[in-house]
Structures are given as C-alpha cells and as structure tokens.
XYZ file of C-alpha atoms in Angstrom:
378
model
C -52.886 -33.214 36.825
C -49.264 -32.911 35.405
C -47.794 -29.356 34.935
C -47.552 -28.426 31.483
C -43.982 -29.033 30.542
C -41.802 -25.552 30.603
C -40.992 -24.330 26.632
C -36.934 -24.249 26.395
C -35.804 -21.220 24.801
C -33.757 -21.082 21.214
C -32.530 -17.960 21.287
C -30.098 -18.037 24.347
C -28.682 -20.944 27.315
C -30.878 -21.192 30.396
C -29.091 -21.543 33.615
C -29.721 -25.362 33.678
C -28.243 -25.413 30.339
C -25.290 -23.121 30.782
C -23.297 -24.682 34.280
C -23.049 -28.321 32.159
C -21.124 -26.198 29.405
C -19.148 -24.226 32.179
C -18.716 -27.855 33.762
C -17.509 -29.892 30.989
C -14.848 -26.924 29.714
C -13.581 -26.543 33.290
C -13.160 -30.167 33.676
C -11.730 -30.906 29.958
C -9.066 -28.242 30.364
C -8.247 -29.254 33.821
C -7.729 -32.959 32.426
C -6.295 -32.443 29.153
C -3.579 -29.789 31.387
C -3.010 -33.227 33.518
C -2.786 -35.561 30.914
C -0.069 -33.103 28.445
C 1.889 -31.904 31.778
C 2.027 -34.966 34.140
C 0.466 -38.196 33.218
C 1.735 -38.441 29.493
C 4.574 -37.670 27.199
C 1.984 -36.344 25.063
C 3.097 -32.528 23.455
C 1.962 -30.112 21.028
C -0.655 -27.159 20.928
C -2.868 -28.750 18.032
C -3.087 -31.947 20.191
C -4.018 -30.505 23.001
C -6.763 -28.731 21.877
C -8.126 -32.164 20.256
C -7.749 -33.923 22.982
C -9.694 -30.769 25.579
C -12.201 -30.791 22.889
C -12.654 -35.127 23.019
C -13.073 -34.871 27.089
C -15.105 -31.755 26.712
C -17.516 -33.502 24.636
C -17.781 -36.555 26.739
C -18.129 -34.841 29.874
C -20.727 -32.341 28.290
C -22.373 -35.646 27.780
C -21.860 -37.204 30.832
C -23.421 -34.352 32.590
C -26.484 -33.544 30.470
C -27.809 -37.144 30.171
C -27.939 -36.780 34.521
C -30.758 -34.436 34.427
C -31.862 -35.081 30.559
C -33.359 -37.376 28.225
C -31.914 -39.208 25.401
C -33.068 -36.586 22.858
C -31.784 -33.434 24.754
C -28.421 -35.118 24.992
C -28.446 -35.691 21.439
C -29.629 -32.510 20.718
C -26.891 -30.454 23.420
C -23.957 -33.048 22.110
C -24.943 -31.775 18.124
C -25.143 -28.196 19.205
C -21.718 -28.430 20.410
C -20.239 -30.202 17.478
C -21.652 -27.464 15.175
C -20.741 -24.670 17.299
C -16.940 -26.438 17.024
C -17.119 -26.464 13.145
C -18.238 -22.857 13.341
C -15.933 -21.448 15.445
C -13.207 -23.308 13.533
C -13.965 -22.327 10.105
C -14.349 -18.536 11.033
C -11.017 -19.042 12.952
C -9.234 -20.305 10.235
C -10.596 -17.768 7.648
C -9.245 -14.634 10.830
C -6.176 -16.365 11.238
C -5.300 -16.072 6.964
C -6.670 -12.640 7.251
C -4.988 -11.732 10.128
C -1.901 -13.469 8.826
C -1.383 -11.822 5.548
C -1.819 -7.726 7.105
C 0.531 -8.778 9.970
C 3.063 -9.581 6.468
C 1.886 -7.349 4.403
C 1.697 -4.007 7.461
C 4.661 -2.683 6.244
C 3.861 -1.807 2.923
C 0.072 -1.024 3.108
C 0.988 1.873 4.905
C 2.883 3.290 2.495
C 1.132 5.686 0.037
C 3.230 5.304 -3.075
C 2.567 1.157 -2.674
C -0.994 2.329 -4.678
C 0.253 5.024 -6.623
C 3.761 3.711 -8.224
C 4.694 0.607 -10.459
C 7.771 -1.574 -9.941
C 9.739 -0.684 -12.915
C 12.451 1.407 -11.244
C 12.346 -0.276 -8.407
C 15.400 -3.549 -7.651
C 15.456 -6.321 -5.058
C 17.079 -3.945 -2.230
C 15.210 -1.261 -2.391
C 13.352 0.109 0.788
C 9.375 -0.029 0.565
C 9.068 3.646 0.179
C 9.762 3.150 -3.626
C 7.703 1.325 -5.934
C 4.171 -0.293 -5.716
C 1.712 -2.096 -7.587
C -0.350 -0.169 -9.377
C 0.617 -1.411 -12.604
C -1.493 -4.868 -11.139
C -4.148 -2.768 -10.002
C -4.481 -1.355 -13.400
C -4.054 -4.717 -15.114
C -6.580 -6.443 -12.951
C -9.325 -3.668 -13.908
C -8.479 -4.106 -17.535
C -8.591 -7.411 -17.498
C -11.597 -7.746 -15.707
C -13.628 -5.113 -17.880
C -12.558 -7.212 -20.933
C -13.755 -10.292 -19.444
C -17.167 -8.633 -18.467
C -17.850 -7.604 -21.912
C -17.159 -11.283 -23.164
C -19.428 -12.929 -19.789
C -21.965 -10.611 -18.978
C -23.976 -11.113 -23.147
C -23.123 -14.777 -22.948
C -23.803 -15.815 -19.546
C -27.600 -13.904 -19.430
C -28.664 -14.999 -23.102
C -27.621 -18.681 -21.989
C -29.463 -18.855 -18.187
C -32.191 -17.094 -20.540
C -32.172 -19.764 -22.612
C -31.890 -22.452 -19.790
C -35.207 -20.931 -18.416
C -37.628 -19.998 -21.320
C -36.483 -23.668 -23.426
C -37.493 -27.078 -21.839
C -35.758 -29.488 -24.563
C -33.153 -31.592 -24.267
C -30.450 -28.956 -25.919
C -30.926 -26.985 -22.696
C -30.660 -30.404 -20.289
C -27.295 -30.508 -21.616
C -26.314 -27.082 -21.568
C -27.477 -27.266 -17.960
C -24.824 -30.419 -17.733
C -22.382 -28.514 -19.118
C -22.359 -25.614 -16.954
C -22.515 -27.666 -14.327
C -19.622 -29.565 -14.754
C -17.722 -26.372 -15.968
C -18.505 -24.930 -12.212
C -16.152 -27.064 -10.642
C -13.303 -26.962 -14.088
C -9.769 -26.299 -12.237
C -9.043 -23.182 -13.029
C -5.323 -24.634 -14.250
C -7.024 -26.535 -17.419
C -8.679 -22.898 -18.585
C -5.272 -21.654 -18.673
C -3.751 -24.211 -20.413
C -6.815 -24.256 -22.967
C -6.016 -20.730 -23.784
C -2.371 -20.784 -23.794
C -2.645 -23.952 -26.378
C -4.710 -22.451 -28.588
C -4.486 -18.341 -28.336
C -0.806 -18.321 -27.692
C 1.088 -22.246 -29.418
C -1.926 -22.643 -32.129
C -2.934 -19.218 -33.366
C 0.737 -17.403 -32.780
C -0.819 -14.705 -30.328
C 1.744 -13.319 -27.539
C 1.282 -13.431 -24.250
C -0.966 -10.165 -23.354
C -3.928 -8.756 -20.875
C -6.543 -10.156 -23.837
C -5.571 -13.790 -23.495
C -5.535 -13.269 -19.632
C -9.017 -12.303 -20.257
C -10.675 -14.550 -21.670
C -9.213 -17.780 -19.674
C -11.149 -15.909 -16.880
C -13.791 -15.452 -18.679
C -14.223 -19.006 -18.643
C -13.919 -19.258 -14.516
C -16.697 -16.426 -14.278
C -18.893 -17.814 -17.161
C -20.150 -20.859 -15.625
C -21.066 -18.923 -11.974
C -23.024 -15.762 -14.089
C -25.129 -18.840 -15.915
C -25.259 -20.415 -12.608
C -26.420 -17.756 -10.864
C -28.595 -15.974 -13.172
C -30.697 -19.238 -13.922
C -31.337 -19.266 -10.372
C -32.320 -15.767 -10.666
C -34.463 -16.081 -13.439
C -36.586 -18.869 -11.837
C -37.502 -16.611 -8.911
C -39.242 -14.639 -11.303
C -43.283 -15.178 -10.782
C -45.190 -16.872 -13.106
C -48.067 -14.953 -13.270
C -45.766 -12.108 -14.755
C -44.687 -14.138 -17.586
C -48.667 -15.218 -17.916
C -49.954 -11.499 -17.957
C -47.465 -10.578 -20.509
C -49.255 -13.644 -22.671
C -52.437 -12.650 -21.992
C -51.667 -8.986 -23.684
C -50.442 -10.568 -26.898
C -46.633 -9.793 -26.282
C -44.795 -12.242 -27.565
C -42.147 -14.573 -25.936
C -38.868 -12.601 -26.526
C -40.502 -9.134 -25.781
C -42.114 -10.479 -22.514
C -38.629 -11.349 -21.463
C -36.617 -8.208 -22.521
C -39.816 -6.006 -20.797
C -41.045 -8.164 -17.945
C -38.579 -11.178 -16.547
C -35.258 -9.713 -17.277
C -36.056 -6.008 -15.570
C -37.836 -8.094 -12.814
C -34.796 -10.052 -11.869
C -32.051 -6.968 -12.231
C -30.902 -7.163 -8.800
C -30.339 -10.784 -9.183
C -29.032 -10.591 -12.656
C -26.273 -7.889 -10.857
C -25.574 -10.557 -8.206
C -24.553 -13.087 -10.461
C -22.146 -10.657 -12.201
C -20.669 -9.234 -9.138
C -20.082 -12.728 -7.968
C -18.816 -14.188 -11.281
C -16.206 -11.099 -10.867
C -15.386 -12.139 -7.800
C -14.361 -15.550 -9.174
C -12.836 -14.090 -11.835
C -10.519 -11.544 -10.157
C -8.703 -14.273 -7.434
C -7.692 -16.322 -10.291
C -4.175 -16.547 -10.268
C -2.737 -20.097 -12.789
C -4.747 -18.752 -15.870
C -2.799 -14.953 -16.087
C 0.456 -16.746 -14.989
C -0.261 -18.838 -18.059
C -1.545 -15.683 -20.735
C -0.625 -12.989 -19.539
C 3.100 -13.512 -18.048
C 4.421 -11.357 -15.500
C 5.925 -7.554 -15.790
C 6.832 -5.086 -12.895
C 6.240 -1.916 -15.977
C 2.649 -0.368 -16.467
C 1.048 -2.104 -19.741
C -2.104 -0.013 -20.552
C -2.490 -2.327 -23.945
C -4.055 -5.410 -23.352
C -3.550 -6.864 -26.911
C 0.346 -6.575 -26.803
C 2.491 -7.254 -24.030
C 2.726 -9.394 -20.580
C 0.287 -7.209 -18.353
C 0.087 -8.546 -14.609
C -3.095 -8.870 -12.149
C -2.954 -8.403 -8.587
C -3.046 -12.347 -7.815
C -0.127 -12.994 -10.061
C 1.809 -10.073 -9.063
C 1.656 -11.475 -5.207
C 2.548 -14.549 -6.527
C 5.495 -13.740 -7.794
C 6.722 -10.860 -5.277
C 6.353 -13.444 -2.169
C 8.723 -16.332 -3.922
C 11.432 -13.576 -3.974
C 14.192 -14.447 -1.261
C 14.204 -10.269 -0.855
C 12.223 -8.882 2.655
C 11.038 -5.807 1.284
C 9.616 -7.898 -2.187
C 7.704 -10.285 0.170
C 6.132 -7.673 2.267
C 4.829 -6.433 -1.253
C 3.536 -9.496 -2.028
C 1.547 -9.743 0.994
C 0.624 -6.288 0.864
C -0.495 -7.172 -2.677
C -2.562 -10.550 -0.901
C -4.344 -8.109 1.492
C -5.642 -5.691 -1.704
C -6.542 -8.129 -2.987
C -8.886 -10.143 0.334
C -10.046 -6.587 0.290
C -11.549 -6.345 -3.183
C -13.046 -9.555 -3.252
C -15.040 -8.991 0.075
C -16.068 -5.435 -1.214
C -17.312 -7.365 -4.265
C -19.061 -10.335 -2.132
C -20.188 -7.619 0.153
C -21.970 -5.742 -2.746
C -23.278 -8.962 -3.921
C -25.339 -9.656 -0.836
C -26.789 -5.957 -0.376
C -27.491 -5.934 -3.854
C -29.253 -9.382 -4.083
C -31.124 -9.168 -0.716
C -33.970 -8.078 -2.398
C -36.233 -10.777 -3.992
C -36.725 -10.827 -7.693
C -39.202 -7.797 -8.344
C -38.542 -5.832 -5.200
C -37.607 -2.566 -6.452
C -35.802 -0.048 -4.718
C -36.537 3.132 -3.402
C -34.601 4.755 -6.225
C -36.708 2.036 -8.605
C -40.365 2.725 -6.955
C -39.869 6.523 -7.405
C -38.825 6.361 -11.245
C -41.881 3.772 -12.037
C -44.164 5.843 -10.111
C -43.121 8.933 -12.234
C -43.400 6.868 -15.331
C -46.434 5.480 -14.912
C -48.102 9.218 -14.367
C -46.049 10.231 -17.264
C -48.420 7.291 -19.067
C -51.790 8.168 -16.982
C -51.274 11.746 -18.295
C -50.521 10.671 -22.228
C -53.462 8.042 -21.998
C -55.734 10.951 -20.890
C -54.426 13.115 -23.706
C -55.055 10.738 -26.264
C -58.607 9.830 -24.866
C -59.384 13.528 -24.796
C -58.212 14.066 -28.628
C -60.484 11.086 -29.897
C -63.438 12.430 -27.837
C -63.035 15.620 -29.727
C-alpha cells in the first residue's frame, strides 16, 4: 500500500522548494556576471538584469523538472513569472515615488512652501519664499465645484442603469463605458471649444471644473452601478411587499443600503478628477497669484502648477514643481486609501457608528408604536 502523497503547502516554500530558487539565482547571476564581464561585449544594467532573469528561469526549470513532474514545473516556472511582474510593477511605482521626494526634498521641508503663493516670488529666488498654496486652494475649489455637478448626476444615472432594463439604459451603459477610457485631452478641448471660443467665457476655475467633471463622471456611474447591484434583492422585494412604491423603496432602502459604496465611487471619481492635468491647462490657464473666484480669472490646480514649475530652466522652480508632484502622490493615495477603508464593507454592513444610531431609532419607534397602541386601547 502506497503512502498517501504529502499535501504541499501555499502559504510559504518548503525546503525542497526553496534550494532550486537559491540554485537557479546563484547560478543565473554567476553566468550572466561571466557572460557581461568576460565572454561578451555585452553592457548595460537593464540588459543584464534581462538576461540573469532568462538563465534564472531556465535553470529554475532545469532543476525542478529533476525531482518534479510536468505540472509542478509548470506550476514553479508560472509562480516565478508572476512574482517577476509583481516585483516589477511595485518597483517601478517606488522608484517614481521615490524619485519625485528625492527632487522635490528641498522644498517639502520648507513651511512657507504650504502656506505662501508665488506672486512675489521671481525665477532666482531661494525656496524659503513662495509656495503653492494658491494650487492647493484652486484644486479644492475646483474639485468642490465639480462634486456638486458629478455627485446628483452620476447617482441618479447608475440609479437609473439599475432600476430600468430597456434599451435607453443599454446605451447609456455604452456610453459610459466608452466615456471611461475618453483621453482626458478631448474633455479639455470640448470645453475650451464651447465654454471659452463658442459661448465667449474666459478662462477661469468654473470651466476647469466642469472638463473634470467629465473625467470623474463616467468612474462615479461606473462605480456606483456596481454598487447598486450588490444591493440584495430581497430588500428591494420587502419594500414591494409593504406597498412602497418604486422611487421611495430606492431613496429609503437601496440607496442608504449601498452608502459606503455610493462614498467609494465618489472618493474614487475625485481621485480621477484631481490628477488631471491637460483639461485645467486648457480652462483654467495658469497664474502664480491666489484666485479665490472661480468664475473670473486663470485659477491653477496642483497638477498644472507642477507642470509648469518643472519646465522652468530655474533649480529652485523645479524643486517646486516636484515638491508640488509629491503633494500631490500624497493626496491621491489619502483619497484611494479612504476609498478602500470606506468601501471594505459590503453593501448593508453598517458601521459601528451606523448600528448604534439604528438601534436608537428603532426604540425611538418601539416606544411611539406602544404609545399609539396604548391611546387606541383607551
């Protein structure tokens, strides 16, 4: 009778598992060391590490199909290939990071870069004067204005999308689709034809607006569709049941269930929306001044302000512009960061915060029912 084969664990490398790894890497950068130093006029850090990674893999092969089967090769020789594409991607996305604060050092730590606007500040002066809170201002404006135009539209439509089956809301569905993926180039040249050449309108913090309200539009329908489907049927079913009709039983059951998801889609169609930078350069023009009126004026965002600072031949201007960059990386992982602890919760989950105010309410109810019933047995 045949031992029962042993169970290979998924969370971590075995021993057997972990010396053909420490093998092939060994052996791949011994080789490829050979190959770039001695054997070859081949040169260059980028191909080096293709070519250690191309004997690595082979190797890694060679050495688990001696003790393995076809399968487990397969399986080890995919594991590694997705591992690479990991470990590439997240380096990549450090190596911007890292790139832009190394720049931008100089000027994040100083404390009037957030507190102080560029208007008295030239080309040679030292980064202890000036800052950019005139594009921290604008950027807030802007974005508030945009909110108040996306945040109606984009829940009534993925509202729509979910409670109408016909074929107006197959191609609304179309439409938002395609709008998802709408350079964000064309918005600003849709708005600067018509807003600013068309209607006579200057350049200003409104226009700036609402070519990103198109950008965040299409991911708030997106989003909030998705949301809304989550949403259990039997909700919708019991609201039937009690004679509420259709638009009530969404405004008092599917829209409160989904909230959290609802205040995903915004925070991520912000998100969108603020790291737009061709649709202000296009509306809203550039200013180093503080512009507190969006409906008059060129009023700058923090994309287009870092932009425009690192193109400037100055030192001092580019390290603002980075500086600027890194703000900005900042905000928009706060926002994504916000996104995903505010939708981890599936549609109807409430919150502690949530649970206590519902269980207050629905004594509040329980004690008025009681009342009532107590009058009419009187």
């Amino acid at each position: 009778m045949s031992a029962p084969p042993v169970r290979r664990p998924l969370g971590k490398l075995s021993r057997r598992e972990l010396l053909p790894l420490a093998g092939a890497a060994i052996s791949a950068l011994a080789t490829t060391m050979l190959l770039f130093g001695r054997l070859t006029p081949l040169d260059g850090k980028f191909g080096f590490v293709v070519v250690a990674f191309l004997v690595f893999l082979a190797t890694y092969t060679v050495l688990v199909s001696l003790t393995e089967g076809r399968p487990a090769v397969v399986d080890r020789l995919m594991t590694a290939l997705l591992a690479a594409a990991a470990v590439t991607a997240i380096g990549a996305l450090f190596s911007v990071i890292v790139f832009v604060f190394i720049k931008g050092w100089k000027a994040l730590t100083k404390p009037n870069f957030y507190v102080n606007d560029l208007s008295v500040t030239g080309p040679q002066e030292p980064l202890t004067s000036g800052g950019i809170l005139h594009a921290i201002v604008g950027t807030l404006i802007m974005t508030m204005i945009a909110l108040v135009i996306t945040v109606p539209l984009g829940v009534a439509c993925s509202v729509f999308l979910n409670e109408s089956k016909g074929r107006a809301a197959m191609l609304v569905r179309t439409v938002v689709t395609a709008m998802t993926a709408l350079p964000s180039i064309l918005a600003g040249l849709f708005i600067f034809a018509t807003w600013i050449l068309i209607l006579g309108q200057e350049r200003s913090g409104l226009a700036a607006a609402i070519a990103m309200s198109i950008m965040m539009l299409p991911i708030i329908i997106r989003s909030a569709d998705v949301v809304l489907r989550l949403v259990p049927g039997n909700l919708r079913e019991a609201a039937a049941a009690l004679g509420a009709p259709q638009w009530r039983t969404v405004w008092h059951v599917v829209l409160p269930t989904a909230r959290s998801g609802l205040t995903t889609s915004v925070i991520l169609g912000v998100a969108r929306g603020v790291g737009e930078t061709a649709p202000v350069l296009l509306t809203a023009g550039y200013t180093a001044t503080m512009n507190l009126n969006p409906l008059k004026d060129p009023m700058v965002s923090l994309p287009l302000a870092a932009y425009e600072l690192v193109r400037s031949p100055q030192e001092t201007l580019i390290a603002r512009g980075f500086g600027t960059a890194a703000v900005l990386m900042v905000l928009v992982l706060v926002l994504f960061t916000l996104a995903r602890i505010v939708g981890g919760r599936p549609a109807g989950r409430l919150s502690k915060g949530q649970a206590r105010r519902a269980t207050a309410k629905s004594a509040a109810d329980l004690a008025r029912f009681e009342a009532r019933q107590m009058e009419v047995g009187r």
